[in-house]
Short mmCIF file of C-alpha atoms in Angstrom, two decimals:
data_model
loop_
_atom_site.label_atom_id
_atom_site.label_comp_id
_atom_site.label_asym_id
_atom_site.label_seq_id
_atom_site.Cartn_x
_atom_site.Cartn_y
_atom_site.Cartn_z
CA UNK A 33 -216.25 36.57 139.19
CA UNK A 34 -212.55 36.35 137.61
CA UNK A 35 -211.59 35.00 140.83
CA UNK A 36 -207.57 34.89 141.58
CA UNK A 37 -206.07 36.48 138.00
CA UNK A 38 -201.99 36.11 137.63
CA UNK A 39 -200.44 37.87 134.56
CA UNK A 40 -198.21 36.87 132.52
CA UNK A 41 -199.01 32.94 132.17
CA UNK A 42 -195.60 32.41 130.61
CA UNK A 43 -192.06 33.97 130.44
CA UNK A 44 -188.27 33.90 129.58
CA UNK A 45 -186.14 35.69 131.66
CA UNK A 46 -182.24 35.97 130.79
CA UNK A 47 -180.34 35.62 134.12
CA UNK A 48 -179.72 39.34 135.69
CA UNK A 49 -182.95 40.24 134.18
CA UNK A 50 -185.80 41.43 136.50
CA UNK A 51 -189.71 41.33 136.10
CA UNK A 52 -193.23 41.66 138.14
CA UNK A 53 -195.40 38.97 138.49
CA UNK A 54 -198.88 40.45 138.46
CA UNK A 55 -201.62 39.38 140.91
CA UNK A 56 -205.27 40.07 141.19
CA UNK A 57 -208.43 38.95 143.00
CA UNK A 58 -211.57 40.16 142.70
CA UNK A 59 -213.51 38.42 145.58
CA UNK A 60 -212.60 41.26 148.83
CA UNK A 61 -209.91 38.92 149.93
CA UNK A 62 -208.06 40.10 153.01
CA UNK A 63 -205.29 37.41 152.80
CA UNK A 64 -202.92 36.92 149.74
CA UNK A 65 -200.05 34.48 148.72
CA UNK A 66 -197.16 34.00 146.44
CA UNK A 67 -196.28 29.95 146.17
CA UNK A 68 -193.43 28.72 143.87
CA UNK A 69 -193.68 25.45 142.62
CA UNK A 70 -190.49 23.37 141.52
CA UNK A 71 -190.42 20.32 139.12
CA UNK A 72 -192.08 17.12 141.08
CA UNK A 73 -191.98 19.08 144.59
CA UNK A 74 -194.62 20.61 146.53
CA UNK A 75 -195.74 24.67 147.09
CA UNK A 76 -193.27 26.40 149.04
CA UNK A 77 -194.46 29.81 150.50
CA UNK A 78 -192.09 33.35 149.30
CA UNK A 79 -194.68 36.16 150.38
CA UNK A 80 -197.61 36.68 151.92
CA UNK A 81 -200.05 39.42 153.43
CA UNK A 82 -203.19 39.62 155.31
CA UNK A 83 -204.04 43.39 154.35
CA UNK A 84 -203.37 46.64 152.30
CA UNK A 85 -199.91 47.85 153.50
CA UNK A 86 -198.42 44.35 155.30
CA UNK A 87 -197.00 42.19 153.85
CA UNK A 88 -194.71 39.21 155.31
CA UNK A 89 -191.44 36.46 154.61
CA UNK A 90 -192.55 32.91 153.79
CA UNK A 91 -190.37 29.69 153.55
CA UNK A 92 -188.53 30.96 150.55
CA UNK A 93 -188.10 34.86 150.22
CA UNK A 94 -184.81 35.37 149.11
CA UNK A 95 -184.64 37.05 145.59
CA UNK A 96 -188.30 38.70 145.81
CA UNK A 97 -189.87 41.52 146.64
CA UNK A 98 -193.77 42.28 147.81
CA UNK A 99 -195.87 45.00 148.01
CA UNK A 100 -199.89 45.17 148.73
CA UNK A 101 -200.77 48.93 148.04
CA UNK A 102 -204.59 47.98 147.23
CA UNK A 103 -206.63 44.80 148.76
CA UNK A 104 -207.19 43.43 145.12
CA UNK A 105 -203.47 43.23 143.91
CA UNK A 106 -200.19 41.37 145.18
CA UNK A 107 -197.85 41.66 143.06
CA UNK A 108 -194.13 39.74 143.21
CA UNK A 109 -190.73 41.50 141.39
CA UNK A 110 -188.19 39.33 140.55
CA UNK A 111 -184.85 41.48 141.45
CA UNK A 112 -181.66 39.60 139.22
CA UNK A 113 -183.08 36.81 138.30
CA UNK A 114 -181.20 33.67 138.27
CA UNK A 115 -181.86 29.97 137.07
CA UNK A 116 -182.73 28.70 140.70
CA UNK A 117 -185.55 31.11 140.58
CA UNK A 118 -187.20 29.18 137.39
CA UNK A 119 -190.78 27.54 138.73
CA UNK A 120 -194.57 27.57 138.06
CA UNK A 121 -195.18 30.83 140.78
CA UNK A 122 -198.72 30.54 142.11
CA UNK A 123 -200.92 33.18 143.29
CA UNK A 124 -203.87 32.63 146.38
CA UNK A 125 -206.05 34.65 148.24
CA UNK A 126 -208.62 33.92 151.04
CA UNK A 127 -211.09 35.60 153.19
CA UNK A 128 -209.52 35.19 156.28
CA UNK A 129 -206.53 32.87 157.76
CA UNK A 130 -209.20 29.49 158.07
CA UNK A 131 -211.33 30.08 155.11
CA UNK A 132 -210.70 28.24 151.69
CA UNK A 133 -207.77 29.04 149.43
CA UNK A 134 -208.31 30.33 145.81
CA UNK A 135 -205.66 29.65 144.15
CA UNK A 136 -204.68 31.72 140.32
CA UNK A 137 -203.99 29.64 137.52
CA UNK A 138 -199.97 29.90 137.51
CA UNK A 139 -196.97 31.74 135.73
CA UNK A 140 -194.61 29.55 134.25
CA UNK A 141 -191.21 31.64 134.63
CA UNK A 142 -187.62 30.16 132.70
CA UNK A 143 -184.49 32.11 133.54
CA UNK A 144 -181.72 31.05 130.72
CA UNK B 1180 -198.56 25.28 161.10
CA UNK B 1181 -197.87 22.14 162.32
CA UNK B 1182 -196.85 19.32 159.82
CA UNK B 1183 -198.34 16.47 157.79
CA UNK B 1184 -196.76 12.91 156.55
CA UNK B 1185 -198.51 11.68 153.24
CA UNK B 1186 -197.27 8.51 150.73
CA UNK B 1187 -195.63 9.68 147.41
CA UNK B 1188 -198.09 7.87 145.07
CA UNK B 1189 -200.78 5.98 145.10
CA UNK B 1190 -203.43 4.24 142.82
CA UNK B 1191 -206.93 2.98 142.22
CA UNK B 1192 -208.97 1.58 139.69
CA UNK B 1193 -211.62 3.79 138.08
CA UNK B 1194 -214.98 3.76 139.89
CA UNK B 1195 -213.53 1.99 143.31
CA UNK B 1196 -213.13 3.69 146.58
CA UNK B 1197 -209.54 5.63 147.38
CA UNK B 1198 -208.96 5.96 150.68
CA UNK B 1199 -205.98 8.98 150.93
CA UNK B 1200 -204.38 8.50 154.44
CA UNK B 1201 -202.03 11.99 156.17
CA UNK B 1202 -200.28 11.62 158.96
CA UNK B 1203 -200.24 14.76 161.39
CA UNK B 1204 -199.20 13.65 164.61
CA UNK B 1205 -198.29 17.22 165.94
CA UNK B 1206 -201.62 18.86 165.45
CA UNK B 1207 -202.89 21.71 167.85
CA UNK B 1208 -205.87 22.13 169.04
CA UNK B 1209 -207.08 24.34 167.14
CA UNK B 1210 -205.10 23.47 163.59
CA UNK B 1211 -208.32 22.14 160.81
CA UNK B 1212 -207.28 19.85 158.50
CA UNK B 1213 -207.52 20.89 154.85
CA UNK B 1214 -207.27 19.15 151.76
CA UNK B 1215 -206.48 20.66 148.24
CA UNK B 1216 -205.83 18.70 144.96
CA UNK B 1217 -203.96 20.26 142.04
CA UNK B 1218 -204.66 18.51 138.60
CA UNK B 1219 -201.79 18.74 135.94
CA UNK B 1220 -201.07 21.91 135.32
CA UNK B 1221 -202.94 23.80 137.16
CA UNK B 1222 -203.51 25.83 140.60
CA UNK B 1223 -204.49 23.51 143.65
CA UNK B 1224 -207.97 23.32 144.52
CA UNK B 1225 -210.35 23.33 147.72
CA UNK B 1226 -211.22 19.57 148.85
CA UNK B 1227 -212.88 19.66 152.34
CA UNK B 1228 -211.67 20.48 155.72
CA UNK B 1229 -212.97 19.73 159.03
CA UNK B 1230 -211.85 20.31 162.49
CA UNK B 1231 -212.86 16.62 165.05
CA UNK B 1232 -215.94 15.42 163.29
CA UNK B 1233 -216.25 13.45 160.15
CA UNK B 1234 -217.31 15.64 156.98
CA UNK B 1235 -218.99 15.07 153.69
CA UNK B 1236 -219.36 17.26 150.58
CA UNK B 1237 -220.00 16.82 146.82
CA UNK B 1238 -216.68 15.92 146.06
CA UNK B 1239 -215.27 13.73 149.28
CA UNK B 1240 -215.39 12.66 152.90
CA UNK B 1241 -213.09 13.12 155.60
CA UNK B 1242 -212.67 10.71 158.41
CA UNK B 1243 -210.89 12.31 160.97
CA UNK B 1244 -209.25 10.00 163.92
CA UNK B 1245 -210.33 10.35 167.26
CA UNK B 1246 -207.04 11.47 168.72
CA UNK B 1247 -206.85 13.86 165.71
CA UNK B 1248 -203.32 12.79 164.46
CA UNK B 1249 -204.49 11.39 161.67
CA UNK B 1250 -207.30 11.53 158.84
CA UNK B 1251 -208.29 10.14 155.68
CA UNK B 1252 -209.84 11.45 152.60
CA UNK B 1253 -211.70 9.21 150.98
CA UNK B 1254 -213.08 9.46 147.54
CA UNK B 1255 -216.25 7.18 147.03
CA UNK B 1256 -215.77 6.37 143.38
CA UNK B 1257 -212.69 7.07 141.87
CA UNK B 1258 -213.07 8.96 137.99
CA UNK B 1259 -209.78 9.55 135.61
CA UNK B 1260 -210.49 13.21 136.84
CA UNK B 1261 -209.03 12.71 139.81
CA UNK B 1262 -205.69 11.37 138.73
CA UNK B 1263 -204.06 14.41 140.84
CA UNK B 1264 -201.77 15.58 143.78
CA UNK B 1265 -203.75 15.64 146.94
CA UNK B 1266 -202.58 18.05 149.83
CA UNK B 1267 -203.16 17.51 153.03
CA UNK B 1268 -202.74 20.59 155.15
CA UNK B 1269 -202.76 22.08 158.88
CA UNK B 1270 -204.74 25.71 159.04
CA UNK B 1271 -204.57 27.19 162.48
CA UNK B 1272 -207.45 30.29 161.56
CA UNK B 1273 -205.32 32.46 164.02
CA UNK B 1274 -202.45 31.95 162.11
CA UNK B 1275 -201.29 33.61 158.85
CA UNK B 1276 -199.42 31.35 156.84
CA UNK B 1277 -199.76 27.51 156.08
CA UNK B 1278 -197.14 25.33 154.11
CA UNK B 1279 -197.96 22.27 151.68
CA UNK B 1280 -196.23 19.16 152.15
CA UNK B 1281 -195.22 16.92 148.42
CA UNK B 1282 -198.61 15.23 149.13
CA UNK B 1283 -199.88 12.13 146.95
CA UNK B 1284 -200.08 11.53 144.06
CA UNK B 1285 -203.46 9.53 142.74
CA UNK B 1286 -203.11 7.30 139.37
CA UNK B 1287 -206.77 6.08 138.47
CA UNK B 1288 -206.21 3.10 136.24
CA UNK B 1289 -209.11 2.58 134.27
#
């Protein structure tokens, strides 16, 4: 199994610019997460969703949008981007809201 | 979720036991304690998790305190592969999010 796939693993954005992080998991994963990671800090939550169709804010939404039309794929749009919004973004998934976390491999995103 | 208190750093000398303390002095009844690692440059990782008892698995051990507002992971010999971030993290399994602290960060000196 692929496991947790995120697409692309790099990018440049130029500030105004938007883009879709792309997110995949192949395991039958109800639950799915978008983390963003800054420089030195820790994983802060943006999105998440525990099924096809619902999807929910995090810690951090501002500046993103969701959408979960198919249990494999969770992807996150970047509307206007701006340099706050440059971070490692990290894609998860697990079975159910106590099982084990898989977490993708992450998208390093630069807004200049 | 409720939430956890971890050092910055930390450090060990290669093949000697680490013992990775988290504070969670809040912690529900029915929150289990999870712990991820995330080497350089990658996604974080599965540790263990447990609930009251202790647990051991392939990778670590987990001594949980009696009262439950605090735990240890311990790692019984200490490799330069675990030079990482270690999380420790509150999962309540009827809730639907869960939020990572800064957790530690292990230097194995060799």
């Amino acid at each position: 199994n692929a496991g947790v796939t995120q697409t692309p693993k790099f990018r440049i954005l130029k500030i105004g610019q938007s883009m879709t992080l792309q997110c995949t998991q192949d395991m039958n994963h109800n639950y799915m997460y978008w983390y963003r990671q800054d420089p030195g800090m820790g994983l802060k939550l943006i999105y998440y969703s525990v099924g096809a169709g619902i999807t929910d804010k995090g810690e951090v939404p501002n500046g993103y949008n969701v959408s979960r039309s198919t249990t494999e794929d969770f992807p996150l749009r970047l509307e206007l981007a701006a340099p706050s919004q440059t971070s490692v973004y990290f894609c998860a998934s697990s079975y159910s809201a106590g099982n084990t976390i898989y977490f993708g491999e992450g998208s390093w995103l630069t807004v200049v | 979720d409720a939430k956890t208190t971890q050092p910055n750093s930390m450090e060990s000398n290669e093949e000697e036991p680490v013992h990775l303390p988290c504070n969670h002095s809040t912690i529900s009844g029915t929150d289990y304690i999870h712990w991820y690692r995330q080497l350089p440059s990658q996604g974080p990782e599965y540790v263990i998790h447990g609930l009251t008892s202790n647990v051991n698995n392939r990778m670590a051990s987990l001594a949980i305190a009696e009262d439950r507002k605090s735990s240890t992971l311990i790692l019984h010999r200490a490799t330069l592969r675990d030079a990482a971030v270690y999380y420790c993290i509150l999962r309540d399994p009827t809730g639907n999010q869960f939020y990572f602290g800064t957790g530690t960060s292990l230097t194995v000196i060799p």
